Coordinates of C-alpha atoms in Angstrom, one line a residue:
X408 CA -68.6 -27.6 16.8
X409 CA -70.0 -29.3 19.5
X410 CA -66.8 -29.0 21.7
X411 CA -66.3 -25.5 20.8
X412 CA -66.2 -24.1 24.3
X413 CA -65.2 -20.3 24.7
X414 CA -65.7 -19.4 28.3
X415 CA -62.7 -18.1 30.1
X416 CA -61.4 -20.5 32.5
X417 CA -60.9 -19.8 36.0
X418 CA -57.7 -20.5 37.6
X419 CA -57.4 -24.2 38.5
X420 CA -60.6 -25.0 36.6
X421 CA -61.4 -28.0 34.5
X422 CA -63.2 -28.4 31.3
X423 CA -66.5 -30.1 31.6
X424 CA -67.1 -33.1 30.0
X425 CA -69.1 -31.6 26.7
X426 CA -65.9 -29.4 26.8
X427 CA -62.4 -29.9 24.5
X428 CA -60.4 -32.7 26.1
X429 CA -57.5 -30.9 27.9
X430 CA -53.7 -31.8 26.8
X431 CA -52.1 -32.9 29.9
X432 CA -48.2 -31.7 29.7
X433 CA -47.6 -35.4 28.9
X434 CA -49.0 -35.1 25.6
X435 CA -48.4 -31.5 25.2
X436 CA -44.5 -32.3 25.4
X437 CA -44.9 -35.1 23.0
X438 CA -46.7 -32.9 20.4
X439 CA -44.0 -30.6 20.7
X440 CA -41.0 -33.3 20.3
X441 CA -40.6 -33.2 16.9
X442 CA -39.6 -29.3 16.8
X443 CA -37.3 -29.9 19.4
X444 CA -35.2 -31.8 17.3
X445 CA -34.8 -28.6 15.1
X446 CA -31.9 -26.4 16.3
X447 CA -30.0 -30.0 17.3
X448 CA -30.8 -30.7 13.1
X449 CA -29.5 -27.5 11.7
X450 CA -26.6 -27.6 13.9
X451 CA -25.6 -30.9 12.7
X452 CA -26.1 -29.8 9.0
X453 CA -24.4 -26.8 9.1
X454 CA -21.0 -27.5 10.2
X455 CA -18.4 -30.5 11.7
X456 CA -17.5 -28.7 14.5
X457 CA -19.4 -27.9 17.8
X458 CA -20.1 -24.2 18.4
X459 CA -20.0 -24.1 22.2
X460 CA -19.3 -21.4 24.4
X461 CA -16.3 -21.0 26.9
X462 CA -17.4 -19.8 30.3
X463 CA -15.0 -17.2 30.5
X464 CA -16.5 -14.1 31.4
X465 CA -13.6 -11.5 29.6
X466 CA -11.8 -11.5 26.4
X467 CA -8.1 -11.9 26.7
X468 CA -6.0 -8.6 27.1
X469 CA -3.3 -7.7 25.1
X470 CA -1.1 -9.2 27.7
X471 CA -2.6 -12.3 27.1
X472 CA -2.9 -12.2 23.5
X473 CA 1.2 -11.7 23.1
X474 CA 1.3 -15.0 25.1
X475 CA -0.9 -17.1 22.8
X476 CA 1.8 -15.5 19.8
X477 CA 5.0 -16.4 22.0
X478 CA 3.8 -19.8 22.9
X479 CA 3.4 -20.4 19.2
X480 CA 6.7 -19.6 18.1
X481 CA 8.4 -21.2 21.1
X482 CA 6.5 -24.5 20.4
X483 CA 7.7 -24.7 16.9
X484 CA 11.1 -22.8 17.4
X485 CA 13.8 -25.8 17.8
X486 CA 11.6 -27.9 15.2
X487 CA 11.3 -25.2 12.7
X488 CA 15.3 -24.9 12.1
X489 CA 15.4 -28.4 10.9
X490 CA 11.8 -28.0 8.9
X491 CA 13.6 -25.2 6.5
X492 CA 16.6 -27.6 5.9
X493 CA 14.8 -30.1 5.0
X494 CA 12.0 -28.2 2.8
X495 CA 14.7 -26.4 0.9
X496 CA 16.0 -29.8 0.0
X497 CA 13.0 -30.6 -1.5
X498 CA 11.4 -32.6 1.1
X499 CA 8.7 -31.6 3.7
X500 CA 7.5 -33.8 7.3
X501 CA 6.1 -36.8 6.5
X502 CA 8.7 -37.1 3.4
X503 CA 6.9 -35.9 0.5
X504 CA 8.1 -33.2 -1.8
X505 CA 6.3 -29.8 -1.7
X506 CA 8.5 -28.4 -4.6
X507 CA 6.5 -25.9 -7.5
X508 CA 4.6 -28.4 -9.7
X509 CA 3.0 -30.7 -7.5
X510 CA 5.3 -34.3 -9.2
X511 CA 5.4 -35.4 -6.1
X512 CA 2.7 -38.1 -5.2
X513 CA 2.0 -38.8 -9.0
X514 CA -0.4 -37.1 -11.3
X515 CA 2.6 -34.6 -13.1
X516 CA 1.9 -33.8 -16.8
X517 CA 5.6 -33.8 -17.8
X518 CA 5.5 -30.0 -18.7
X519 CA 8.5 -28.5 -16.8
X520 CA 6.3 -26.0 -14.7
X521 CA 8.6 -23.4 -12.9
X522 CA 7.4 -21.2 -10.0
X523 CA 9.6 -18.4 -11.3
X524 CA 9.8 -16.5 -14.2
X525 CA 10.7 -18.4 -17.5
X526 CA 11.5 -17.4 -20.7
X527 CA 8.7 -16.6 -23.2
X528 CA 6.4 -16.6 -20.5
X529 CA 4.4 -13.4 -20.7
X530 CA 5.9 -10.9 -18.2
X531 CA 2.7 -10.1 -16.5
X532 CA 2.6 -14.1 -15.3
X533 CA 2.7 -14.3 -11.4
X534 CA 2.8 -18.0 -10.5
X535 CA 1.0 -19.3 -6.9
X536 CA 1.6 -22.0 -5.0
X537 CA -2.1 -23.7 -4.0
X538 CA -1.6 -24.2 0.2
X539 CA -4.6 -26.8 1.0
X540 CA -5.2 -26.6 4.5
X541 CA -6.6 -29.3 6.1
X542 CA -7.0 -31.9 8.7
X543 CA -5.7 -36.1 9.1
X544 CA -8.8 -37.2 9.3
X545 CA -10.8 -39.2 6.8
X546 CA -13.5 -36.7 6.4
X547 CA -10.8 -34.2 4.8
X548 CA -8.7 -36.7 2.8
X549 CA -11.0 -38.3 0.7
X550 CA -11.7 -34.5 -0.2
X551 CA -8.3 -33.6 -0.3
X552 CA -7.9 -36.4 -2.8
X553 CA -10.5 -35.1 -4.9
X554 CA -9.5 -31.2 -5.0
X555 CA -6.0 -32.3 -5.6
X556 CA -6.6 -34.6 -9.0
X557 CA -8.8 -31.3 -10.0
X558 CA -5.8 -28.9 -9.5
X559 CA -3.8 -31.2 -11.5
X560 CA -6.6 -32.1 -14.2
X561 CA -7.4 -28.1 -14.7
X562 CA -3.4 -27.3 -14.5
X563 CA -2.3 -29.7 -16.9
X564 CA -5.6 -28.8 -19.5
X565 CA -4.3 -24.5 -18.5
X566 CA -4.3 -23.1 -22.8
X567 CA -1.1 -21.5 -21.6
X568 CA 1.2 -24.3 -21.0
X569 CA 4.1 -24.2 -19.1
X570 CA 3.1 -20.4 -18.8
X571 CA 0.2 -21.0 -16.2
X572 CA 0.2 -19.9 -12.6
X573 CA -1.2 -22.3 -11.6
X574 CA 2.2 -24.3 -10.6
X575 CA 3.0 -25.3 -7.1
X576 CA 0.4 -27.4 -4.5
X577 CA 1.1 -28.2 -0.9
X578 CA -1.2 -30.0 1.6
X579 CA -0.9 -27.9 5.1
X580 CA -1.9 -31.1 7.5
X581 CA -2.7 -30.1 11.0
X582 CA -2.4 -33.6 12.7
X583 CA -2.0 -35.1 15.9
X584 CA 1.8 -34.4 17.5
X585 CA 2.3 -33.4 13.7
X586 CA 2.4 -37.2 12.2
X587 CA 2.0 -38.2 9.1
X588 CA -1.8 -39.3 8.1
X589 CA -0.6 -41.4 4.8
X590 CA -1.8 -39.6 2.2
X591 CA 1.4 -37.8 1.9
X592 CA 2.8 -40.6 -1.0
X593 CA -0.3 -39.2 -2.8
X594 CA 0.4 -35.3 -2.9
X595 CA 2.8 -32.8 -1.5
X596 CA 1.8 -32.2 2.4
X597 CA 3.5 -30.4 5.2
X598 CA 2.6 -31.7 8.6
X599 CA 2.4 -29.5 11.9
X600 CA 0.9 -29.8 15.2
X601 CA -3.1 -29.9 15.8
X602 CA -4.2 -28.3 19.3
X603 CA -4.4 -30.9 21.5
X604 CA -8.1 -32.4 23.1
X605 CA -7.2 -30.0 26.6
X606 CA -6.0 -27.3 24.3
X607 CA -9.2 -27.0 22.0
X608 CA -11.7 -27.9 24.7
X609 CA -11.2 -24.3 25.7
X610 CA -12.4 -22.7 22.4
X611 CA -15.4 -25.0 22.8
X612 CA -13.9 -27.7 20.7
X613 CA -13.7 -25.1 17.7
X614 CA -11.7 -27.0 15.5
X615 CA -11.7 -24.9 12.5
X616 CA -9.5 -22.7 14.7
X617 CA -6.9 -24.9 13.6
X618 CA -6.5 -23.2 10.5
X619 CA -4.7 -20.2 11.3
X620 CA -3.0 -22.1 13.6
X621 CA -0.9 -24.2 10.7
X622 CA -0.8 -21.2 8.7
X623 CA 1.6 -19.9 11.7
X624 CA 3.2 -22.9 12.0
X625 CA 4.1 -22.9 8.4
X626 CA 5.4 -19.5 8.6
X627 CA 7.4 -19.9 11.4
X628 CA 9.0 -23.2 10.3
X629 CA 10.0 -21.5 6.9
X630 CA 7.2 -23.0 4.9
X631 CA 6.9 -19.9 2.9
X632 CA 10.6 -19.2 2.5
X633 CA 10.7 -22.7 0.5
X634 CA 8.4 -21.9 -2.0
X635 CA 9.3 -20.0 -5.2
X636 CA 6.2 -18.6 -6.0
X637 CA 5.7 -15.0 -4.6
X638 CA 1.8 -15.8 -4.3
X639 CA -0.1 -18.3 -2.3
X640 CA -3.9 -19.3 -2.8
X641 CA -5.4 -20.4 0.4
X642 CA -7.5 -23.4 -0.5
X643 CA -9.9 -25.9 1.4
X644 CA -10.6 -29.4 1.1
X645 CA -13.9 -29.1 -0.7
X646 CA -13.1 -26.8 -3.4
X647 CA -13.4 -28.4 -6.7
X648 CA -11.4 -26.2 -9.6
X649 CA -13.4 -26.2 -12.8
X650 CA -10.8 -23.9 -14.9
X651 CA -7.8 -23.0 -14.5
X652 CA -7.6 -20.0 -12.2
X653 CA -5.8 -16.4 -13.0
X654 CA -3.7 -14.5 -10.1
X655 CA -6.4 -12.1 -9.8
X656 CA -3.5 -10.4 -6.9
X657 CA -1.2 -7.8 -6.4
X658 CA 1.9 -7.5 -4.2
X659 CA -0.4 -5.5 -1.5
X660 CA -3.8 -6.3 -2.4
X661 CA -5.1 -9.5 -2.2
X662 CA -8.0 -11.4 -4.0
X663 CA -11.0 -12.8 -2.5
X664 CA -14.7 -14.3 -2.3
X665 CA -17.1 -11.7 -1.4
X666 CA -19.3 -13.8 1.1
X667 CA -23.2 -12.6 0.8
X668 CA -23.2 -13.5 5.1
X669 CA -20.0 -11.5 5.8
X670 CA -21.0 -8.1 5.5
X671 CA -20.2 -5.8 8.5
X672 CA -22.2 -3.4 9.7
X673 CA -23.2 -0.8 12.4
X674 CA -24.4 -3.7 15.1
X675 CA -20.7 -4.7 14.6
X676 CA -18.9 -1.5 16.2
X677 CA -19.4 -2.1 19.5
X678 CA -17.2 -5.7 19.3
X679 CA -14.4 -3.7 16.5
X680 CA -14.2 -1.4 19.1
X681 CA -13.3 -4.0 21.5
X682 CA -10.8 -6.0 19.5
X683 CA -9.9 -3.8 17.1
X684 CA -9.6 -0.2 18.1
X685 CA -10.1 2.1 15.1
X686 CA -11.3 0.0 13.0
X687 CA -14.7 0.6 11.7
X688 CA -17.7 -1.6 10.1
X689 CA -16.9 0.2 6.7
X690 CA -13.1 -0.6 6.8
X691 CA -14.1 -4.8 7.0
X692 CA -14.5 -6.5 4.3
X693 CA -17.2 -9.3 3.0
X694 CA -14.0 -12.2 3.0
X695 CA -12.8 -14.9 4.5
X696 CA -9.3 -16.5 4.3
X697 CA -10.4 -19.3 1.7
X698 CA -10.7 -18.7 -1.2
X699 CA -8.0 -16.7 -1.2
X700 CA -5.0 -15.7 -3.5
X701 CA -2.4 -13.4 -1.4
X702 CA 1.0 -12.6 -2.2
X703 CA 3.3 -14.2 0.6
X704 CA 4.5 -11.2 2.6
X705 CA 1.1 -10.2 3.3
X706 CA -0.1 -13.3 4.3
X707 CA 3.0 -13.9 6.8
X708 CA 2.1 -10.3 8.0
X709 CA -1.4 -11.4 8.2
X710 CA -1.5 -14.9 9.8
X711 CA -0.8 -14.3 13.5
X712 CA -3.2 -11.3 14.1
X713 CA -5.7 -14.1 12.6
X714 CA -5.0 -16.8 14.7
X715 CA -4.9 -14.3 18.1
X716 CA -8.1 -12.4 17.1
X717 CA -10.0 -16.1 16.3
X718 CA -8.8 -17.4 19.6
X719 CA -9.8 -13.7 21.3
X720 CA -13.6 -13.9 19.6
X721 CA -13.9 -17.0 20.7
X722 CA -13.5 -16.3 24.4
X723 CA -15.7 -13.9 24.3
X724 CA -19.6 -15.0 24.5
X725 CA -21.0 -12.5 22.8
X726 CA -18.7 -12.4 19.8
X727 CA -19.0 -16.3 19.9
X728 CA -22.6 -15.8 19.4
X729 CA -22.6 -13.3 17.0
X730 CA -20.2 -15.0 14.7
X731 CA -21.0 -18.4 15.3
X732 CA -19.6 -21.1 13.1
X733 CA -17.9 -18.3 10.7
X734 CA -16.0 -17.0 13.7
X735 CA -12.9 -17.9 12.5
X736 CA -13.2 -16.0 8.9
X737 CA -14.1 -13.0 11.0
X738 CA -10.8 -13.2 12.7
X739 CA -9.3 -12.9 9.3
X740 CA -11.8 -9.8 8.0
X741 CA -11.1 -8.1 11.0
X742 CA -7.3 -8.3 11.1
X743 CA -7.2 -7.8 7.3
X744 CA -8.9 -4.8 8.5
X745 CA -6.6 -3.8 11.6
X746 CA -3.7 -4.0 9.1
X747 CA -4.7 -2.0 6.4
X748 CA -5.0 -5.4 4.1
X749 CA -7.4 -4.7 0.8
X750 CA -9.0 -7.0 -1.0
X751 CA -10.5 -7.3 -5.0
X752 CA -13.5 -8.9 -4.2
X753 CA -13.9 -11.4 -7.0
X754 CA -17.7 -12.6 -7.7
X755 CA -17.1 -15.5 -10.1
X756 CA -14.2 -16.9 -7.9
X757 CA -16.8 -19.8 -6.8
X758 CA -19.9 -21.1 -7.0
X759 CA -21.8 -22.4 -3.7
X760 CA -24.9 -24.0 -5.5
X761 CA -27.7 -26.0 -3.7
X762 CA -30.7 -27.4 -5.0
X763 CA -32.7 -24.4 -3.9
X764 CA -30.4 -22.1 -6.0
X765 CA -32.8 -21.2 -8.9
X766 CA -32.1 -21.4 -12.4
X767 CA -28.6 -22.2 -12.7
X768 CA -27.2 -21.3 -16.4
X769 CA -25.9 -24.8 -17.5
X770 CA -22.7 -23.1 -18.6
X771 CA -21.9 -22.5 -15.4
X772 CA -18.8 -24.3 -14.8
X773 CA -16.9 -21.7 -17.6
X774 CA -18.2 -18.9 -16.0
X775 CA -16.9 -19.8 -12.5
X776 CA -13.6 -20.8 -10.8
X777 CA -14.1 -23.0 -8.1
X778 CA -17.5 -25.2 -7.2
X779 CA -17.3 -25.1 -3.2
X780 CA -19.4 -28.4 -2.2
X781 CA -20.3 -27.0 1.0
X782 CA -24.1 -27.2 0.4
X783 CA -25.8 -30.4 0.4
X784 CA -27.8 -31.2 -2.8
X785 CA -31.3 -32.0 -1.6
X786 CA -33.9 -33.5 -3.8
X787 CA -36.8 -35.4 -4.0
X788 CA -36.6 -38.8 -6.9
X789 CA -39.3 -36.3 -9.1
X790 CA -36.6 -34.3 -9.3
X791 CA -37.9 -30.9 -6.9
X792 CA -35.8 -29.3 -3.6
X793 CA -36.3 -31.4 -0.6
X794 CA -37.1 -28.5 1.6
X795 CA -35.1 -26.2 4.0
X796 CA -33.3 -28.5 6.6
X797 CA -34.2 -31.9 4.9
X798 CA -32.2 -34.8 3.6
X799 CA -33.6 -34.8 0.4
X800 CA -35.3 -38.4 -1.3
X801 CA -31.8 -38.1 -3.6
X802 CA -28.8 -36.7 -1.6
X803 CA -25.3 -35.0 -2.5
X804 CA -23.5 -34.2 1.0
X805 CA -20.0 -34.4 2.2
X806 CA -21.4 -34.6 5.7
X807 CA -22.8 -38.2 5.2
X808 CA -19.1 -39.2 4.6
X809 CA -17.9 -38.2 7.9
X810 CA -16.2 -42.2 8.6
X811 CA -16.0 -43.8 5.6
X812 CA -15.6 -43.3 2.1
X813 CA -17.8 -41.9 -0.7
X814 CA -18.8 -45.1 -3.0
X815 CA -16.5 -45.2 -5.8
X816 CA -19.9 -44.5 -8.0
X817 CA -22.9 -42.5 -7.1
X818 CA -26.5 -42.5 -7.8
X819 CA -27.5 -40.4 -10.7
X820 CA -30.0 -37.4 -9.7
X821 CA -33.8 -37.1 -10.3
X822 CA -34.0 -36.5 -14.0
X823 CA -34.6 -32.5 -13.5
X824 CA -32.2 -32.2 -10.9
X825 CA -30.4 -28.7 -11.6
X826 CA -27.4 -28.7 -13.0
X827 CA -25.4 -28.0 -10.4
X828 CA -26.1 -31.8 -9.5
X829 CA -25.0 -33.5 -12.0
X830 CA -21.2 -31.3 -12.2
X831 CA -20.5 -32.0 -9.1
X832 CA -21.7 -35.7 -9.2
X833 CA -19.3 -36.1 -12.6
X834 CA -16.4 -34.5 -11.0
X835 CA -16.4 -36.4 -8.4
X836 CA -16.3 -39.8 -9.8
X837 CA -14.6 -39.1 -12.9
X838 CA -12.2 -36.4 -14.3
X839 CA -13.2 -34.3 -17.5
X840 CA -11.8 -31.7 -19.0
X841 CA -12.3 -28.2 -18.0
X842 CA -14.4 -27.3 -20.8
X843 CA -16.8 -29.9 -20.7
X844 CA -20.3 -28.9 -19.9
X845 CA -22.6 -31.9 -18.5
X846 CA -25.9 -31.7 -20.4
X847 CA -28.7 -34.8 -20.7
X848 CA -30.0 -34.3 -23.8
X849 CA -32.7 -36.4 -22.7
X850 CA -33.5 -34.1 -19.7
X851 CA -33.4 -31.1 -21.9
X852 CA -35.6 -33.1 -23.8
X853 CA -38.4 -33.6 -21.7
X854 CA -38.1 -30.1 -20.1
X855 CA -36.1 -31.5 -16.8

């Protein structure tokens, strides 16, 4: 109290010496230090690529944007005649077999799993082919490697036998000059082009812009052609299947995740208006292009109106900003949206579950689909959320694997840990079956 000094200062005027010490800027900037660290924090947390912002001061025209579509096919055009040759006969780049049934790179069940319709097979079946898209790096194989021994654990354990849809997988690779990463003796890939270092670094290093880019590529070098399912399901790397999955498509309308941040609304017109003439807030939908089940017309109608508008939103500051690091599944919404493409938005399709996430029903992985690990699990060792934006005590994350491998075993969780914990922890050191709940009786127990 005795410091407690509440005349108004003058300007240039000093405390006296019964006053508060005054905080030189010195010591002022090192109080504030630690919250400056903040935005560089949740930036690293939230995604693996960079969201910077290219200094150009207009979106491309429509001049422009037929360019970016020309100089795709045109880069892919004298490759792609030899691609569709070679994936008809069974083999894709890199020399491992994309064929329906996923035998290639080990792991078949022996059931003789068509693509097409076969005989005793309810009519109403629509077989899909699972297109993983990803990049040759080691943060994406290790989790390629995991999502693919999941689509062949839930396939082979499907109650409808050689009758499931769930039939065909191909890993979509976008990798340096199009080379082989390695993995492709494992699983079924197809290989094409990343953009190059000079090529990204003017989408500000974006690389999940690379997605729609091999979705063209595929298209163009007959990828689609090759397969015999009529339906594709747009995967990514850390989507874990926990049952098998029904075509929940149509011919014309596709089936997606309604995304709670991916809700369009009246603040959006002004940039629909820009990009997407007559288009408005109420025609986009709440999706993204993963997860996705879409028949293979629509998607080859789809796929380079993605790509351009992604590339187009990204040049553009204020898009960039708005969208941020979902600016690429905006590009899909909104040319979904340009084209007339509906969607059944589908609820259960996956599961995004964080230690934060409230009561989770311990059932959860048969009422579900897909568990998408994008989340890191965040506790403290008694067994409560680390906080908003910490690395919890006890931590599940992909992002800690960015250059090297996930330890072959894992630490168990805090004792009350939610469940969503310890499923994902199981299923990703060991496979179960797609029925198998993972309860502690022991935690139950003690009220964990």
């Amino acid at each position: 109290r005795r410091h407690l000094n509440t005349r108004p200062l003058g300007r240039g005027r000093r405390l006296s010496a019964d006053g508060p010490p005054m905080l030189s800027k010195r010591n002022l900037s090192l109080l504030l230090l630690p919250f400056a660290g903040v935005p560089l924090f949740q930036w690293a947390r939230s995604m693996p690529q960079a969201d910077l912002h290219d200094n150009s001061p207009h979106a491309p025209d429509a001049a422009t944007l037929a360019l970016i579509a020309a100089r795709t096919r045109a880069t892919n055009a004298a490759a792609g005649r030899a691609d569709v040759a070679k994936v008809k006969a069974g083999g894709v780049s890199g020399g491992a077999s994309s064929s329906s049934g996923g035998s290639s790179g080990g792991g078949s069940s022996g059931r003789n799993i068509s693509g097409v319709a076969v005989q005793g097979c309810p009519a109403s079946r629509k077989p899909f082919h699972v297109v993983l898209t990803a990049t040759a790096d080691n943060y994406q194989s290790w989790q390629c490697r995991i999502m693919y021994h999941h689509w062949q654990r839930v396939r082979d354990s499907d109650p409808a036998g050689r009758c499931t849809e769930l039939t065909g997988f191909t890993r979509l690779v976008a990798s340096e000059g199009g080379k082989p990463d390695g993995l492709e003796a494992e699983m079924p890939s197809f290989f094409v082009r990343q953009y190059t270092t000079a090529e990204i670094a003017r989408y500000g290093h974006f690389g999940v812009l690379n997605r729609p880019f091999s979705v063209v590529q595929f298209a163009d070098r007959g990828g689609f052609e090759a397969l015999q399912e009529q339906f594709v399901y747009i995967a990514e790397t850390d989507h874990v299947l926990m049952r098998p999955l029904p075509n929940l498509a149509t011919p014309d309308k596709a089936a997606a995740f309604s995304f709670g941040y991916m809700h369009c609304g009246s603040s959006h017109q002004p940039l629909l208006d820009k990009f997407a003439p007559g288009v408005t807030y109420s025609d986009v939908q709440p999706v993204g292009p993963s997860p996705l089940v879409v028949s293979k017309p629509v998607l080859r109608r789809l796929a380079p109106l993605w790509l351009n508008l992604s590339l187009a939103l990204k040049l553009d500051p204020v898009a960039d900003r708005r969208f941020g690091w979902v600016l690429e599944m905006w590009g899909y919404s909104i040319a979904a949206a340009s084209l007339g493409v509906k969607h059944r938005l589908v609820r259960n399709f996956q599961v995004e579950y964080g230690a934060s996430a409230g009561r989770i029903p311990p059932e959860f992985p048969t009422l579900s689909y897909i568990f998408h690990y994008t989340y890191g699990i965040e506790y403290t060792l008694q067994g409560r959320p680390q906080g908003v934006m910490q690395i919890g005590e006890w931590s599940l994350d992909k992002r800690h694997y960015f250059g090297a491998l996930p330890p072959k075993q894992l630490a168990p969780p805090p004792h009350c840990a939610l469940e969503c914990a310890w499923v994902l922890l199981a299923r990703s050191t060991r496979p179960r079956t797609s029925s198998e709940v993972i309860i502690d009786p022991q935690r139950v127990e003690s009220g964990g």
